């Protein structure tokens, strides 16, 4: 089963965020962007694991179809940990070579809290060696998708119910944020607090815009409900729209 820059707090998130999941602020100035019009819409590539199925469809529900030409590519049970199963860097290299997108949104990590195999050696999840290798893989994805000058919105992992997975989420979110902070074309969207309760813990239900309580997560404590997908999509879109002056 699928268990699966500047740090931008997601819209609606609390202001108290664990230091391990945020990157230091940067004063990097974003380059000017071309005008997006119906005649010349933004070319957007959306990719990731099975949670991107939910997030991606949430994005497709809210982005202005007349201004954005979006392609959604999600792969169940994939991530950056098992290139022998599905090689995301290879897939992204093909995308960039064949038709480089102007903007990308990615989501990875729900399947990556596992040991890594490198040249016949097993790197234990959470170890310094594991983090260094995983960081290298994250950096490769970021560099691939910004190589042609496109922007990348990296959506971070929400809080998880399972504590073992949550420990991995803390590490992975920190890696994403730190690597994004090194790259002016990459923006990390912190969704951890967006899906946490007032104490920073996993919340299956959260207040909706109308004040009612809405179910945000599926029964596995990982995947998003439709309401949760819309909540995360709104945060990702707010960042992307701001980058491309579509807000």
Tab-separated table of C-alpha atoms in Angstrom:
chain	number	residue	atom	x	y	z
A	1	UNK	CA	0.000	0.000	0.000
A	2	UNK	CA	1.034	3.532	-0.582
A	3	UNK	CA	1.903	4.964	2.872
A	4	UNK	CA	2.990	7.364	1.230
A	5	UNK	CA	13.587	29.289	-2.083
A	6	UNK	CA	11.671	30.583	0.521
A	7	UNK	CA	9.592	28.743	3.019
A	8	UNK	CA	6.002	29.848	2.548
A	9	UNK	CA	3.552	29.068	5.352
A	10	UNK	CA	0.371	27.602	3.942
A	11	UNK	CA	-2.709	29.809	4.017
A	12	UNK	CA	-4.605	29.227	7.228
A	13	UNK	CA	-1.646	27.674	9.029
A	14	UNK	CA	-0.800	28.569	12.579
A	15	UNK	CA	2.279	30.677	13.143
A	16	UNK	CA	3.885	28.187	15.510
A	17	UNK	CA	5.866	25.711	13.435
A	18	UNK	CA	8.499	23.278	14.641
A	19	UNK	CA	11.965	24.569	13.741
A	20	UNK	CA	12.812	21.245	12.124
A	21	UNK	CA	10.258	21.796	9.348
A	22	UNK	CA	11.050	25.327	8.254
A	23	UNK	CA	13.886	26.934	6.371
A	24	UNK	CA	15.603	30.156	7.285
A	25	UNK	CA	14.121	33.207	5.574
A	26	UNK	CA	15.765	34.470	2.428
A	27	UNK	CA	15.821	37.858	0.777
A	28	UNK	CA	16.348	36.485	-2.706
A	29	UNK	CA	14.496	38.590	-5.269
A	30	UNK	CA	12.402	36.642	-7.749
A	31	UNK	CA	12.997	37.458	-11.426
A	32	UNK	CA	10.216	39.104	-13.373
A	33	UNK	CA	7.726	36.793	-15.050
A	34	UNK	CA	6.051	37.014	-18.423
A	35	UNK	CA	2.412	37.994	-18.589
A	36	UNK	CA	0.065	34.989	-18.481
A	37	UNK	CA	-2.896	35.327	-20.832
A	38	UNK	CA	-5.549	33.000	-22.329
A	39	UNK	CA	-3.629	33.217	-25.591
A	40	UNK	CA	-0.399	32.194	-23.827
A	41	UNK	CA	-1.340	30.204	-20.699
A	42	UNK	CA	1.136	29.017	-18.105
A	43	UNK	CA	2.583	25.588	-18.888
A	44	UNK	CA	2.280	23.712	-15.572
A	45	UNK	CA	3.549	20.221	-14.738
A	46	UNK	CA	2.174	18.537	-11.601
A	47	UNK	CA	3.885	15.360	-10.411
A	48	UNK	CA	4.321	13.054	-7.448
A	49	UNK	CA	3.133	9.974	-5.589
A	50	UNK	CA	-0.432	8.867	-4.859
A	51	UNK	CA	-1.059	11.854	-2.584
A	52	UNK	CA	-0.486	13.965	-5.671
A	53	UNK	CA	-3.528	12.290	-7.169
A	54	UNK	CA	-5.555	14.009	-4.455
A	55	UNK	CA	-3.576	17.264	-4.395
A	56	UNK	CA	-3.319	17.405	-8.179
A	57	UNK	CA	-7.031	16.981	-8.690
A	58	UNK	CA	-7.565	19.635	-6.031
A	59	UNK	CA	-5.352	21.967	-8.033
A	60	UNK	CA	-7.238	21.189	-11.233
A	61	UNK	CA	-10.455	22.163	-9.472
A	62	UNK	CA	-9.235	25.641	-8.543
A	63	UNK	CA	-6.692	26.811	-11.105
A	64	UNK	CA	-8.084	29.060	-13.863
A	65	UNK	CA	-8.277	26.746	-16.855
A	66	UNK	CA	-8.096	29.674	-19.269
A	67	UNK	CA	-4.758	30.798	-17.831
A	68	UNK	CA	-3.055	27.497	-16.973
A	69	UNK	CA	-2.381	24.498	-19.190
A	70	UNK	CA	-1.791	21.768	-16.581
A	71	UNK	CA	-0.551	18.184	-16.880
A	72	UNK	CA	-0.968	15.846	-13.893
A	73	UNK	CA	1.405	12.877	-13.558
A	74	UNK	CA	1.064	10.865	-10.343
A	75	UNK	CA	2.419	7.369	-9.696
A	76	UNK	CA	1.055	5.205	-6.883
A	77	UNK	CA	3.573	3.708	-4.415
A	78	UNK	CA	6.466	5.764	-5.791
A	79	UNK	CA	8.857	8.343	-4.400
A	80	UNK	CA	12.564	9.062	-4.334
A	81	UNK	CA	13.533	5.996	-2.292
A	82	UNK	CA	13.059	3.234	-4.876
A	83	UNK	CA	14.357	4.220	-8.323
A	84	UNK	CA	14.443	0.502	-9.123
A	85	UNK	CA	10.631	0.550	-8.878
A	86	UNK	CA	10.071	3.927	-10.535
A	87	UNK	CA	12.838	6.372	-11.402
A	88	UNK	CA	11.415	9.869	-10.925
A	89	UNK	CA	14.632	11.720	-11.886
A	90	UNK	CA	14.674	9.817	-15.166
A	91	UNK	CA	11.017	10.627	-15.779
A	92	UNK	CA	11.578	14.304	-14.976
A	93	UNK	CA	14.641	14.435	-17.207
A	94	UNK	CA	12.440	13.179	-20.056
A	95	UNK	CA	9.845	15.858	-19.322
A	96	UNK	CA	12.417	18.638	-19.259
A	97	UNK	CA	14.080	17.379	-22.430
A	98	UNK	CA	10.897	16.890	-24.439
A	99	UNK	CA	8.726	19.798	-23.285
A	100	UNK	CA	10.186	21.811	-20.392
A	101	UNK	CA	7.395	23.263	-18.227
A	102	UNK	CA	7.421	26.871	-17.144
A	103	UNK	CA	6.255	25.872	-13.682
A	104	UNK	CA	6.084	22.623	-11.726
A	105	UNK	CA	4.416	21.484	-8.527
A	106	UNK	CA	5.679	18.299	-6.872
A	107	UNK	CA	4.814	16.212	-3.828
A	108	UNK	CA	6.962	13.328	-2.585
A	109	UNK	CA	7.763	11.617	0.677
A	110	UNK	CA	4.897	9.422	1.820
A	111	UNK	CA	6.734	6.330	0.569
A	112	UNK	CA	10.252	7.541	1.350
A	113	UNK	CA	10.475	6.804	5.078
A	114	UNK	CA	12.384	3.594	4.441
A	115	UNK	CA	15.954	2.348	4.154
A	116	UNK	CA	17.851	3.314	1.009
A	117	UNK	CA	19.976	0.956	-1.067
A	118	UNK	CA	23.081	2.592	-2.525
A	119	UNK	CA	25.711	0.536	-4.386
A	120	UNK	CA	24.761	-2.569	-2.464
A	121	UNK	CA	24.849	-0.802	0.894
A	122	UNK	CA	21.748	-0.298	3.018
A	123	UNK	CA	21.397	3.141	4.604
A	124	UNK	CA	19.181	3.025	7.692
A	125	UNK	CA	16.307	5.498	7.556
A	126	UNK	CA	16.879	8.539	9.706
A	127	UNK	CA	20.650	8.092	9.846
A	128	UNK	CA	23.070	10.830	8.800
A	129	UNK	CA	24.081	8.743	5.784
A	130	UNK	CA	20.438	8.245	4.828
A	131	UNK	CA	19.721	11.955	5.096
A	132	UNK	CA	22.738	12.868	2.962
A	133	UNK	CA	21.651	10.474	0.213
A	134	UNK	CA	18.027	11.548	0.353
A	135	UNK	CA	19.079	15.195	0.267
A	136	UNK	CA	21.084	14.470	-2.884
A	137	UNK	CA	18.026	12.938	-4.539
A	138	UNK	CA	15.850	15.899	-3.575
A	139	UNK	CA	18.470	18.294	-4.944
A	140	UNK	CA	18.551	16.360	-8.220
A	141	UNK	CA	14.788	16.757	-8.668
A	142	UNK	CA	14.940	20.461	-7.843
A	143	UNK	CA	17.789	21.070	-10.261
A	144	UNK	CA	16.135	19.078	-13.037
A	145	UNK	CA	12.858	20.989	-12.909
A	146	UNK	CA	14.503	24.408	-12.690
A	147	UNK	CA	17.247	23.690	-15.228
A	148	UNK	CA	15.340	25.331	-18.108
A	149	UNK	CA	14.557	28.341	-15.893
A	150	UNK	CA	11.163	27.146	-14.739
A	151	UNK	CA	9.828	27.622	-11.241
A	152	UNK	CA	9.217	24.759	-8.827
A	153	UNK	CA	6.710	24.663	-5.984
A	154	UNK	CA	7.639	21.831	-3.598
A	155	UNK	CA	4.692	20.952	-1.377
A	156	UNK	CA	5.742	19.635	2.012
A	157	UNK	CA	4.276	16.694	3.886
A	158	UNK	CA	1.375	17.183	6.291
A	159	UNK	CA	1.472	15.888	9.854
A	160	UNK	CA	0.941	12.123	10.016
A	161	UNK	CA	-1.000	10.036	12.540
A	162	UNK	CA	1.600	7.261	12.716
A	163	UNK	CA	4.477	8.465	14.886
A	164	UNK	CA	7.181	6.497	13.068
A	165	UNK	CA	6.131	8.054	9.777
A	166	UNK	CA	5.788	11.454	11.453
A	167	UNK	CA	9.422	11.267	12.619
A	168	UNK	CA	10.447	10.711	9.014
A	169	UNK	CA	8.197	13.540	7.858
A	170	UNK	CA	10.007	15.938	10.189
A	171	UNK	CA	13.348	15.023	8.615
A	172	UNK	CA	12.106	15.093	5.030
A	173	UNK	CA	10.328	18.433	5.397
A	174	UNK	CA	13.514	19.938	6.819
A	175	UNK	CA	15.508	18.612	3.859
A	176	UNK	CA	12.981	19.989	1.364
A	177	UNK	CA	12.950	23.396	3.037
A	178	UNK	CA	16.734	23.650	3.332
A	179	UNK	CA	17.365	22.610	-0.270
A	180	UNK	CA	14.645	24.942	-1.561
A	181	UNK	CA	16.207	27.832	0.356
A	182	UNK	CA	19.391	27.375	-1.699
A	183	UNK	CA	17.542	27.808	-4.996
A	184	UNK	CA	15.749	31.039	-5.963
A	185	UNK	CA	13.474	29.228	-8.415
A	186	UNK	CA	12.219	26.753	-5.808
A	187	UNK	CA	9.585	27.524	-3.173
A	188	UNK	CA	8.755	25.178	-0.308
A	189	UNK	CA	5.155	25.200	0.906
A	190	UNK	CA	4.886	24.080	4.519
A	191	UNK	CA	1.626	22.169	4.975
A	192	UNK	CA	2.550	20.538	8.282
A	193	UNK	CA	0.869	23.152	10.470
A	194	UNK	CA	-1.994	23.460	8.003
A	195	UNK	CA	-3.128	19.941	8.931
A	196	UNK	CA	-2.238	20.072	12.639
A	197	UNK	CA	-4.447	20.838	15.605
A	198	UNK	CA	-3.755	23.658	18.073
A	199	UNK	CA	-1.095	21.484	19.728
A	200	UNK	CA	0.679	20.660	16.481
A	201	UNK	CA	-0.682	17.109	16.428
A	202	UNK	CA	-2.448	15.097	13.738
A	203	UNK	CA	-6.033	16.241	13.172
A	204	UNK	CA	-8.481	14.142	11.189
A	205	UNK	CA	-11.055	16.949	11.325
A	206	UNK	CA	-10.369	20.672	11.025
A	207	UNK	CA	-12.566	23.781	10.737
A	208	UNK	CA	-13.780	24.494	7.225
A	209	UNK	CA	-14.176	27.961	5.729
A	210	UNK	CA	-17.825	28.049	6.774
A	211	UNK	CA	-16.960	27.229	10.371
A	212	UNK	CA	-18.108	23.616	10.248
A	213	UNK	CA	-15.832	20.675	11.042
A	214	UNK	CA	-14.564	18.957	7.895
A	215	UNK	CA	-12.845	15.582	7.550
A	216	UNK	CA	-9.403	16.290	6.111
A	217	UNK	CA	-7.766	12.849	5.990
A	218	UNK	CA	-8.664	9.366	4.871
A	219	UNK	CA	-8.861	6.409	7.228
A	220	UNK	CA	-5.182	5.492	6.879
A	221	UNK	CA	-4.144	8.720	8.595
A	222	UNK	CA	-2.035	9.637	5.547
A	223	UNK	CA	-4.027	10.429	2.435
A	224	UNK	CA	-6.277	13.428	1.957
A	225	UNK	CA	-10.032	13.632	1.757
A	226	UNK	CA	-11.557	15.872	-0.916
A	227	UNK	CA	-11.756	18.671	1.659
A	228	UNK	CA	-8.152	18.045	2.665
A	229	UNK	CA	-7.016	18.009	-0.960
A	230	UNK	CA	-8.748	21.336	-1.536
A	231	UNK	CA	-7.126	22.760	1.601
A	232	UNK	CA	-3.645	21.755	0.442
A	233	UNK	CA	-4.331	22.771	-3.167
A	234	UNK	CA	-5.358	26.255	-2.102
A	235	UNK	CA	-2.066	26.655	-0.244
A	236	UNK	CA	-0.021	25.411	-3.210
A	237	UNK	CA	-1.966	27.543	-5.682
A	238	UNK	CA	-1.585	30.678	-3.549
A	239	UNK	CA	2.191	30.268	-3.741
A	240	UNK	CA	2.259	29.490	-7.449
A	241	UNK	CA	-0.167	32.282	-8.307
A	242	UNK	CA	1.949	34.765	-6.364
A	243	UNK	CA	5.104	33.618	-8.171
A	244	UNK	CA	3.478	34.133	-11.555
A	245	UNK	CA	1.477	37.265	-10.676
A	246	UNK	CA	-1.822	35.414	-10.982
A	247	UNK	CA	-3.008	36.150	-7.436
